[in-house]
PDB file of C-alpha atoms in Angstrom:
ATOM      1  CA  UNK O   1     -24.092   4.856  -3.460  1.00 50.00           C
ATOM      2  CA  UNK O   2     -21.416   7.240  -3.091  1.00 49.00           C
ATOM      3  CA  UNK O   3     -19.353   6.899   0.062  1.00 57.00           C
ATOM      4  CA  UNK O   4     -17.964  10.167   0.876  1.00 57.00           C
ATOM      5  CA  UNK O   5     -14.481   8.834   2.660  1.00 56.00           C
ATOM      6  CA  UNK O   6     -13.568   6.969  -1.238  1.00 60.00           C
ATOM      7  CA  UNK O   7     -15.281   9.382  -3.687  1.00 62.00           C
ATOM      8  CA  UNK O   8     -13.965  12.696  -3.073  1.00 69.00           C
ATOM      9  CA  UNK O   9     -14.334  14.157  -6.401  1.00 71.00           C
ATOM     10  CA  UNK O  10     -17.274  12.361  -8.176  1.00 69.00           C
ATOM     11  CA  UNK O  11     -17.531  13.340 -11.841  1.00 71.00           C
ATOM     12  CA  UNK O  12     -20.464  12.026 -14.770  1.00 76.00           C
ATOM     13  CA  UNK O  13     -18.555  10.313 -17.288  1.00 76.00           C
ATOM     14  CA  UNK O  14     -17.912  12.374 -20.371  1.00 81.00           C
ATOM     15  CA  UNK O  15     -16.285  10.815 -23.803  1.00 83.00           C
ATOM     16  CA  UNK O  16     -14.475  13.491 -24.320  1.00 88.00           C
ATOM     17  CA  UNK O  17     -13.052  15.122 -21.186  1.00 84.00           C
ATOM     18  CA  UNK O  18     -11.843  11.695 -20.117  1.00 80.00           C
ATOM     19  CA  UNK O  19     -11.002   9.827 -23.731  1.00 83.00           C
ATOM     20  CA  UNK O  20      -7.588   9.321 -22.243  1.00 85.00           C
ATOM     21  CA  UNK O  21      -8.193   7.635 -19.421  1.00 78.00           C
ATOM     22  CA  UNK O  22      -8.092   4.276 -18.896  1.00 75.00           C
ATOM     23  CA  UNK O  23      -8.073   1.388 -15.671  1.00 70.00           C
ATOM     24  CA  UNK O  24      -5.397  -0.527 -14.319  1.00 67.00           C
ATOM     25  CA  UNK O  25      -6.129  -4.288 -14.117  1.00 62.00           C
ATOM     26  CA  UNK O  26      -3.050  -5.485 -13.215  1.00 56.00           C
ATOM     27  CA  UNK O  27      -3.847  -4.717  -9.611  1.00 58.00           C
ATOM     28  CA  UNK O  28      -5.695  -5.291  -6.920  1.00 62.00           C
ATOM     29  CA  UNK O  29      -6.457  -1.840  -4.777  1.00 67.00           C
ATOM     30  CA  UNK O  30      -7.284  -3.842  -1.452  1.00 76.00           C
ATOM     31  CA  UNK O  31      -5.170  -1.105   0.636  1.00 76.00           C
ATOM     32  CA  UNK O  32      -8.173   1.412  -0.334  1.00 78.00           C
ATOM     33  CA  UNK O  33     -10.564  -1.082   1.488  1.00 84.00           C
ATOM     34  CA  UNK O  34      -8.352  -2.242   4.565  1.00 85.00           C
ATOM     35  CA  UNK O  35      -9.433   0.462   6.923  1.00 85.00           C
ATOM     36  CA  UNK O  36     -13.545   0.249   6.041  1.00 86.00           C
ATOM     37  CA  UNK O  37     -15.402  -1.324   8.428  1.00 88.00           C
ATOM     38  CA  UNK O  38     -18.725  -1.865   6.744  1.00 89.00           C
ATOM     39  CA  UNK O  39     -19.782  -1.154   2.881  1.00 88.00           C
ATOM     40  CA  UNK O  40     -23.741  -1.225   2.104  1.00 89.00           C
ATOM     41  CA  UNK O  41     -24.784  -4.410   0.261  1.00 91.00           C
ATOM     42  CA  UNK O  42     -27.421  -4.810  -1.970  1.00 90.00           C
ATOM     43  CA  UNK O  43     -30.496  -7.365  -2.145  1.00 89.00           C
ATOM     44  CA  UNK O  44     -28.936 -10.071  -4.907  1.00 92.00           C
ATOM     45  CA  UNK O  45     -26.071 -10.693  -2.719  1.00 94.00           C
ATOM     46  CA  UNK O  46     -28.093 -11.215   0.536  1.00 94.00           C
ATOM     47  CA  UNK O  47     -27.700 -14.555   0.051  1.00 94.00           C
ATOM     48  CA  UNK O  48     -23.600 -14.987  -1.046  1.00 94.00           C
ATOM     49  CA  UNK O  49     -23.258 -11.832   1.600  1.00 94.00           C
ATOM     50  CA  UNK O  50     -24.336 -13.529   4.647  1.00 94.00           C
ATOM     51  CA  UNK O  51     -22.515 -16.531   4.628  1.00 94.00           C
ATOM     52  CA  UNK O  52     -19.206 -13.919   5.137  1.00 93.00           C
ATOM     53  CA  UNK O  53     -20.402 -11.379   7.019  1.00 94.00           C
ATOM     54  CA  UNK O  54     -22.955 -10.175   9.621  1.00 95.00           C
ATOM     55  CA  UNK O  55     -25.414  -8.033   7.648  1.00 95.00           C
ATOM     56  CA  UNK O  56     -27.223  -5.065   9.742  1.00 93.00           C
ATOM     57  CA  UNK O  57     -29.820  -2.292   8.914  1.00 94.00           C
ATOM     58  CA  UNK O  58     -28.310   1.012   9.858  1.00 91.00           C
ATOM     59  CA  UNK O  59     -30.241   4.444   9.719  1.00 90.00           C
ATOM     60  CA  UNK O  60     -29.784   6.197   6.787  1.00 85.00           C
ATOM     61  CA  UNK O  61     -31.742   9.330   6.380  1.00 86.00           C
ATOM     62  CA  UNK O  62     -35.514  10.583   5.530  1.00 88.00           C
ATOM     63  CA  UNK O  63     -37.144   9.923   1.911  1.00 87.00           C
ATOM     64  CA  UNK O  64     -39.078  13.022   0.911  1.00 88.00           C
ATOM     65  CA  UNK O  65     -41.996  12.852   3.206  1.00 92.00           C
ATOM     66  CA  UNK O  66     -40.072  12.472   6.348  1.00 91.00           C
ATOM     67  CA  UNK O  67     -40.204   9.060   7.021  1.00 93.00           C
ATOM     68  CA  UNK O  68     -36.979   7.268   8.150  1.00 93.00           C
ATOM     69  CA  UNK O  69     -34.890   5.013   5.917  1.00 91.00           C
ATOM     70  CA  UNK O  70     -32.552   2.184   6.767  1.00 92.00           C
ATOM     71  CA  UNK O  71     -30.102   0.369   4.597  1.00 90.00           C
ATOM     72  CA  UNK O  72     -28.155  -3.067   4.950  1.00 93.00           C
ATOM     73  CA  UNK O  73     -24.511  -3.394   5.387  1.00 92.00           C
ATOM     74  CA  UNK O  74     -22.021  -6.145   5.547  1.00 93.00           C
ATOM     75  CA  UNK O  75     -19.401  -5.213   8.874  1.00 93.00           C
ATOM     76  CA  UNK O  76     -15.956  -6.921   8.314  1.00 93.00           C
ATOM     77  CA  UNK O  77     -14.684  -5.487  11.404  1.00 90.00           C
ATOM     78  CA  UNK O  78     -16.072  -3.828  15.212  1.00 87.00           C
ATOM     79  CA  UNK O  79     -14.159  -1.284  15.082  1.00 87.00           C
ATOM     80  CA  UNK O  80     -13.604   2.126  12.729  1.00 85.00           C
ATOM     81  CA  UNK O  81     -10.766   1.867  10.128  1.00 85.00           C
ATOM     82  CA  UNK O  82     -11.182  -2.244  11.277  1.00 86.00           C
ATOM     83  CA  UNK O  83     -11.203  -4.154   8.054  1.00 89.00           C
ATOM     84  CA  UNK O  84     -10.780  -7.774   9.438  1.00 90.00           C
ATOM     85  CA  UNK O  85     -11.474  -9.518   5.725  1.00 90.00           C
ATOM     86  CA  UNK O  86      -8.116  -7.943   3.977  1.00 88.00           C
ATOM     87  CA  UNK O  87      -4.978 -10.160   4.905  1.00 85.00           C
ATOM     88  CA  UNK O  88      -2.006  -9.204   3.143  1.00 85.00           C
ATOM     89  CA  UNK O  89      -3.421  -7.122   0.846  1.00 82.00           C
ATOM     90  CA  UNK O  90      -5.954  -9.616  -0.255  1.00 84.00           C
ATOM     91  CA  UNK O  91      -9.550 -11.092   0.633  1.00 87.00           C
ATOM     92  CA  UNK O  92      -9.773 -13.562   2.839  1.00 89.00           C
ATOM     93  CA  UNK O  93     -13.368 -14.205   2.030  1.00 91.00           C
ATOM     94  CA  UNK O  94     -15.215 -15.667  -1.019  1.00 92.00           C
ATOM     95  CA  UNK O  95     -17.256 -12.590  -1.867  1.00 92.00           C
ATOM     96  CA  UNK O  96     -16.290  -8.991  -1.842  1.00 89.00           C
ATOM     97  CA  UNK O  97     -19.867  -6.908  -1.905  1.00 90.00           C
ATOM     98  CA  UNK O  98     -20.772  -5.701  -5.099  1.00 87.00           C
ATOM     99  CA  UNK O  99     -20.196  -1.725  -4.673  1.00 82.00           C
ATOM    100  CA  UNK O 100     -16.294  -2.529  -3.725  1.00 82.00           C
ATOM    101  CA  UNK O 101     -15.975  -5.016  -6.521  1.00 82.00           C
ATOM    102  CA  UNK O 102     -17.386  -1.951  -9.219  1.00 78.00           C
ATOM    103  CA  UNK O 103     -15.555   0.964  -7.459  1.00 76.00           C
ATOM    104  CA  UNK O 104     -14.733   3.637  -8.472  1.00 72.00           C
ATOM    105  CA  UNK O 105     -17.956   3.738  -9.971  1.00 73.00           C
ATOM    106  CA  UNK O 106     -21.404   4.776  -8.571  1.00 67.00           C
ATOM    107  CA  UNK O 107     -24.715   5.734  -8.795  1.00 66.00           C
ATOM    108  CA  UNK O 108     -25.369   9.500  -8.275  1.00 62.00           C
ATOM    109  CA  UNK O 109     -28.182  11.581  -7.745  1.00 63.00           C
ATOM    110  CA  UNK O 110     -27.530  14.757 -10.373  1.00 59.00           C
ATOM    111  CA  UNK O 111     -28.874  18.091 -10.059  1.00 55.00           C
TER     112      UNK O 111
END
């Protein structure tokens, strides 16, 4: 899932444009995630999710044949750019959801 607020510039991985680039370990990039409010979650981590978080179905969107779609997401906060998880630049719960714990990578639909 892309979110459009943290992927700005989303680009297929290719060996050799990018053969130079590599990730930084050392840190932790928490202060990306201290002003989201929500993040989607996926079905294996219903379980480890909801013991941290309140998990809610939100709209989101119309497959092809017009009927409406809805999604889960963990809220850490009630408020926008209200991350209530992120103390001091860390977690202050057991599990992060999975699509902050891979980012920046994501699944993209390609033309």
């Amino acid at each position: 899932m892309i979110y459009p607020e943290r992927h700005t510039n989303p680009l297929p991985l290719d060996r050799a444009q990018l053969r130079l680039l590599r990730l930084r370990f050392d840190r932790h990039d928490t202060e990306r995630f201290a002003t989201m409010h929500s993040c989607f979650v996926v079905g294996g981590e219903f379980g480890d999710a909801c013991k941290e978080y309140p998990l809610l179905w939100v709209r989101a969107g119309q497959d092809d044949n017009g009927a409406p779609q809805a999604a889960p997401i963990a809220a850490f906060g009630l408020a926008r750019q209200s991350n209530l998880c992120i103390e001091r630049g860390a977690w202050r719960t057991q599990h992060v959801p999975v699509l902050m714990r891979v980012y920046p990578f994501v699944m993209a639909r390609s033309a």
